[in-house]
Amino acid sequence: MAVERTLSIIKPDATAKPGATGEILARFEQAGLKILAMKRIQLSETLAQGFYAVHKERPFYGELVKFMTSGPVVVSVLEGENAILAHRDLLGPTNSSEAPAGTIRGDFGTDIERNATHGSDAPETAKVEISYFFNASEILAPVEALT
């Protein structure tokens, strides 16, 4: 198994729910993922457009940007064994209405857009997404690496 890093975003619909952000972060840690960096930010339209540029030609792009700028988000860098798959398993299917109870999207999301969270889908994507929100000095080394 490989130790990986992934980007996680707790979206505006989830950050607006009392206690949801803490519960979601706790689930990451309970699953063995280490939080190496984290910040709560309000995405500007420009920042959201840049992050979701891969979807620019899709019909939902404008609504996605509008939603992602509608409230604060929590972006974090998670690390662990097969972190990308482990994180995506915790999230559940993209469409929250199809996500089973016990998954983050099943418990905190409502539909395909308001699905509470984003997670990188591959190591290459994770690297690009992490660098979009964090510079190297903001990402802490895990405690084990310091001893």
PDB file of C-alpha atoms in Angstrom:
ATOM      1  CA  MET A   1       0.000   0.000   0.000  1.00  0.00           C
ATOM      2  CA  ALA A   2       1.162   3.499  -0.804  1.00  0.00           C
ATOM      3  CA  VAL A   3       1.014   6.552   1.418  1.00  0.00           C
ATOM      4  CA  GLU A   4      -0.797   9.240  -0.545  1.00  0.00           C
ATOM      5  CA  ARG A   5      -2.075  12.754  -0.128  1.00  0.00           C
ATOM      6  CA  THR A   6      -5.448  14.015  -1.275  1.00  0.00           C
ATOM      7  CA  LEU A   7      -7.336  17.282  -1.262  1.00  0.00           C
ATOM      8  CA  SER A   8     -10.618  17.442   0.580  1.00  0.00           C
ATOM      9  CA  ILE A   9     -13.145  20.269   0.409  1.00  0.00           C
ATOM     10  CA  ILE A  10     -16.055  20.542   2.803  1.00  0.00           C
ATOM     11  CA  LYS A  11     -18.510  22.506   0.677  1.00  0.00           C
ATOM     12  CA  PRO A  12     -20.772  25.437   1.674  1.00  0.00           C
ATOM     13  CA  ASP A  13     -23.853  23.263   2.243  1.00  0.00           C
ATOM     14  CA  ALA A  14     -21.995  21.242   4.889  1.00  0.00           C
ATOM     15  CA  THR A  15     -20.150  24.147   6.535  1.00  0.00           C
ATOM     16  CA  ALA A  16     -23.548  25.815   7.037  1.00  0.00           C
ATOM     17  CA  LYS A  17     -24.846  22.870   9.098  1.00  0.00           C
ATOM     18  CA  PRO A  18     -24.024  23.169  12.815  1.00  0.00           C
ATOM     19  CA  GLY A  19     -21.479  20.536  13.834  1.00  0.00           C
ATOM     20  CA  ALA A  20     -21.080  19.064  10.351  1.00  0.00           C
ATOM     21  CA  THR A  21     -17.549  20.336   9.695  1.00  0.00           C
ATOM     22  CA  GLY A  22     -16.215  18.861  12.936  1.00  0.00           C
ATOM     23  CA  GLU A  23     -18.023  15.571  12.381  1.00  0.00           C
ATOM     24  CA  ILE A  24     -16.670  15.252   8.845  1.00  0.00           C
ATOM     25  CA  LEU A  25     -13.098  16.021   9.942  1.00  0.00           C
ATOM     26  CA  ALA A  26     -13.441  13.529  12.809  1.00  0.00           C
ATOM     27  CA  ARG A  27     -14.512  10.832  10.351  1.00  0.00           C
ATOM     28  CA  PHE A  28     -11.383  11.449   8.295  1.00  0.00           C
ATOM     29  CA  GLU A  29      -9.177  11.037  11.358  1.00  0.00           C
ATOM     30  CA  GLN A  30     -11.114   8.007  12.642  1.00  0.00           C
ATOM     31  CA  ALA A  31     -10.474   6.358   9.278  1.00  0.00           C
ATOM     32  CA  GLY A  32      -6.731   6.857   9.751  1.00  0.00           C
ATOM     33  CA  LEU A  33      -6.270   9.898   7.527  1.00  0.00           C
ATOM     34  CA  LYS A  34      -3.961  12.568   8.917  1.00  0.00           C
ATOM     35  CA  ILE A  35      -4.844  16.229   8.406  1.00  0.00           C
ATOM     36  CA  LEU A  36      -1.592  17.875   7.264  1.00  0.00           C
ATOM     37  CA  ALA A  37      -3.066  21.269   6.354  1.00  0.00           C
ATOM     38  CA  MET A  38      -6.435  22.938   6.688  1.00  0.00           C
ATOM     39  CA  LYS A  39      -8.062  26.314   6.217  1.00  0.00           C
ATOM     40  CA  ARG A  40     -11.541  27.775   6.147  1.00  0.00           C
ATOM     41  CA  ILE A  41     -11.916  30.183   3.249  1.00  0.00           C
ATOM     42  CA  GLN A  42     -14.516  31.971   1.184  1.00  0.00           C
ATOM     43  CA  LEU A  43     -13.909  31.176  -2.475  1.00  0.00           C
ATOM     44  CA  SER A  44     -13.973  34.134  -4.824  1.00  0.00           C
ATOM     45  CA  GLU A  45     -15.630  33.660  -8.185  1.00  0.00           C
ATOM     46  CA  THR A  46     -12.190  33.700  -9.832  1.00  0.00           C
ATOM     47  CA  LEU A  47     -10.786  31.059  -7.471  1.00  0.00           C
ATOM     48  CA  ALA A  48     -13.827  28.789  -7.955  1.00  0.00           C
ATOM     49  CA  GLN A  49     -13.752  29.249 -11.738  1.00  0.00           C
ATOM     50  CA  GLY A  50     -10.077  28.311 -11.822  1.00  0.00           C
ATOM     51  CA  PHE A  51     -10.485  25.253  -9.623  1.00  0.00           C
ATOM     52  CA  TYR A  52     -13.444  23.940 -11.632  1.00  0.00           C
ATOM     53  CA  ALA A  53     -12.056  24.989 -15.047  1.00  0.00           C
ATOM     54  CA  VAL A  54     -12.104  21.340 -16.174  1.00  0.00           C
ATOM     55  CA  HIS A  55     -15.915  21.612 -16.127  1.00  0.00           C
ATOM     56  CA  LYS A  56     -16.086  24.956 -17.964  1.00  0.00           C
ATOM     57  CA  GLU A  57     -17.855  23.540 -21.023  1.00  0.00           C
ATOM     58  CA  ARG A  58     -20.386  21.567 -19.007  1.00  0.00           C
ATOM     59  CA  PRO A  59     -23.904  22.940 -18.491  1.00  0.00           C
ATOM     60  CA  PHE A  60     -23.629  22.848 -14.676  1.00  0.00           C
ATOM     61  CA  TYR A  61     -20.422  24.921 -14.494  1.00  0.00           C
ATOM     62  CA  GLY A  62     -22.071  28.271 -13.741  1.00  0.00           C
ATOM     63  CA  GLU A  63     -24.278  26.820 -11.010  1.00  0.00           C
ATOM     64  CA  LEU A  64     -21.307  24.975  -9.515  1.00  0.00           C
ATOM     65  CA  VAL A  65     -19.259  28.176  -9.298  1.00  0.00           C
ATOM     66  CA  LYS A  66     -22.253  30.034  -7.816  1.00  0.00           C
ATOM     67  CA  PHE A  67     -22.766  27.295  -5.216  1.00  0.00           C
ATOM     68  CA  MET A  68     -19.086  27.051  -4.273  1.00  0.00           C
ATOM     69  CA  THR A  69     -18.931  30.812  -3.672  1.00  0.00           C
ATOM     70  CA  SER A  70     -22.164  30.889  -1.650  1.00  0.00           C
ATOM     71  CA  GLY A  71     -20.470  30.328   1.717  1.00  0.00           C
ATOM     72  CA  PRO A  72     -17.216  29.282   3.342  1.00  0.00           C
ATOM     73  CA  VAL A  73     -15.486  26.008   2.548  1.00  0.00           C
ATOM     74  CA  VAL A  74     -12.890  24.031   4.488  1.00  0.00           C
ATOM     75  CA  VAL A  75     -10.009  22.797   2.354  1.00  0.00           C
ATOM     76  CA  SER A  76      -7.592  20.252   3.757  1.00  0.00           C
ATOM     77  CA  VAL A  77      -4.725  18.008   2.782  1.00  0.00           C
ATOM     78  CA  LEU A  78      -5.181  14.463   4.032  1.00  0.00           C
ATOM     79  CA  GLU A  79      -2.492  11.779   4.104  1.00  0.00           C
ATOM     80  CA  GLY A  80      -2.632   8.050   4.668  1.00  0.00           C
ATOM     81  CA  GLU A  81      -2.418   4.595   3.149  1.00  0.00           C
ATOM     82  CA  ASN A  82      -4.271   4.775  -0.177  1.00  0.00           C
ATOM     83  CA  ALA A  83      -5.664   8.115   0.982  1.00  0.00           C
ATOM     84  CA  ILE A  84      -7.441   8.916  -2.287  1.00  0.00           C
ATOM     85  CA  LEU A  85      -9.528   5.735  -2.322  1.00  0.00           C
ATOM     86  CA  ALA A  86     -10.010   5.763   1.460  1.00  0.00           C
ATOM     87  CA  HIS A  87     -11.270   9.355   1.328  1.00  0.00           C
ATOM     88  CA  ARG A  88     -13.570   8.706  -1.626  1.00  0.00           C
ATOM     89  CA  ASP A  89     -14.983   5.621   0.129  1.00  0.00           C
ATOM     90  CA  LEU A  90     -15.793   7.794   3.162  1.00  0.00           C
ATOM     91  CA  LEU A  91     -17.483  10.363   0.914  1.00  0.00           C
ATOM     92  CA  GLY A  92     -19.705   7.916  -0.955  1.00  0.00           C
ATOM     93  CA  PRO A  93     -21.195   8.411  -4.436  1.00  0.00           C
ATOM     94  CA  THR A  94     -21.129  11.917  -5.942  1.00  0.00           C
ATOM     95  CA  ASN A  95     -24.927  12.080  -6.006  1.00  0.00           C
ATOM     96  CA  SER A  96     -25.903  12.358  -2.345  1.00  0.00           C
ATOM     97  CA  SER A  97     -29.400  11.077  -3.084  1.00  0.00           C
ATOM     98  CA  GLU A  98     -27.756   7.766  -4.063  1.00  0.00           C
ATOM     99  CA  ALA A  99     -25.201   7.729  -1.240  1.00  0.00           C
ATOM    100  CA  PRO A 100     -25.887   5.266   1.567  1.00  0.00           C
ATOM    101  CA  ALA A 101     -26.334   6.350   5.172  1.00  0.00           C
ATOM    102  CA  GLY A 102     -23.018   6.263   6.973  1.00  0.00           C
ATOM    103  CA  THR A 103     -21.150   7.925   4.096  1.00  0.00           C
ATOM    104  CA  ILE A 104     -20.444  11.638   4.373  1.00  0.00           C
ATOM    105  CA  ARG A 105     -22.495  12.501   1.310  1.00  0.00           C
ATOM    106  CA  GLY A 106     -25.305  10.218   2.451  1.00  0.00           C
ATOM    107  CA  ASP A 107     -25.392  11.863   5.883  1.00  0.00           C
ATOM    108  CA  PHE A 108     -24.683  15.514   5.004  1.00  0.00           C
ATOM    109  CA  GLY A 109     -25.488  16.017   1.300  1.00  0.00           C
ATOM    110  CA  THR A 110     -28.806  16.363  -0.455  1.00  0.00           C
ATOM    111  CA  ASP A 111     -28.211  15.907  -4.202  1.00  0.00           C
ATOM    112  CA  ILE A 112     -25.530  15.808  -6.892  1.00  0.00           C
ATOM    113  CA  GLU A 113     -24.578  19.477  -6.480  1.00  0.00           C
ATOM    114  CA  ARG A 114     -25.086  19.942  -2.756  1.00  0.00           C
ATOM    115  CA  ASN A 115     -23.095  16.848  -1.892  1.00  0.00           C
ATOM    116  CA  ALA A 116     -21.182  18.229   1.100  1.00  0.00           C
ATOM    117  CA  THR A 117     -17.665  17.365  -0.068  1.00  0.00           C
ATOM    118  CA  HIS A 118     -15.096  17.138  -2.821  1.00  0.00           C
ATOM    119  CA  GLY A 119     -12.224  14.679  -3.002  1.00  0.00           C
ATOM    120  CA  SER A 120      -9.390  14.245  -5.479  1.00  0.00           C
ATOM    121  CA  ASP A 121      -9.891  11.323  -7.838  1.00  0.00           C
ATOM    122  CA  ALA A 122      -6.285  10.366  -8.685  1.00  0.00           C
ATOM    123  CA  PRO A 123      -2.720  11.040  -7.504  1.00  0.00           C
ATOM    124  CA  GLU A 124      -2.053  13.439 -10.395  1.00  0.00           C
ATOM    125  CA  THR A 125      -5.275  15.363  -9.714  1.00  0.00           C
ATOM    126  CA  ALA A 126      -4.528  15.458  -5.986  1.00  0.00           C
ATOM    127  CA  LYS A 127      -1.126  17.019  -6.610  1.00  0.00           C
ATOM    128  CA  VAL A 128      -2.620  19.772  -8.806  1.00  0.00           C
ATOM    129  CA  GLU A 129      -5.572  20.389  -6.467  1.00  0.00           C
ATOM    130  CA  ILE A 130      -3.418  20.540  -3.333  1.00  0.00           C
ATOM    131  CA  SER A 131      -1.083  23.074  -4.930  1.00  0.00           C
ATOM    132  CA  TYR A 132      -4.099  25.168  -5.968  1.00  0.00           C
ATOM    133  CA  PHE A 133      -4.925  25.879  -2.318  1.00  0.00           C
ATOM    134  CA  PHE A 134      -1.676  25.274  -0.399  1.00  0.00           C
ATOM    135  CA  ASN A 135       1.979  26.108  -0.817  1.00  0.00           C
ATOM    136  CA  ALA A 136       4.570  23.651   0.483  1.00  0.00           C
ATOM    137  CA  SER A 137       5.257  25.618   3.682  1.00  0.00           C
ATOM    138  CA  GLU A 138       1.601  25.296   4.723  1.00  0.00           C
ATOM    139  CA  ILE A 139       1.621  21.489   4.653  1.00  0.00           C
ATOM    140  CA  LEU A 140       2.960  19.982   7.840  1.00  0.00           C
ATOM    141  CA  ALA A 141       4.946  16.787   7.836  1.00  0.00           C
ATOM    142  CA  PRO A 142       3.282  13.983   9.771  1.00  0.00           C
ATOM    143  CA  VAL A 143       4.600  13.565  13.315  1.00  0.00           C
ATOM    144  CA  GLU A 144       6.238  10.235  12.417  1.00  0.00           C
ATOM    145  CA  ALA A 145       8.461  12.006   9.857  1.00  0.00           C
ATOM    146  CA  LEU A 146       9.747  14.394  12.512  1.00  0.00           C
ATOM    147  CA  THR A 147      10.941  11.754  14.957  1.00  0.00           C
TER     148      THR A 147
END
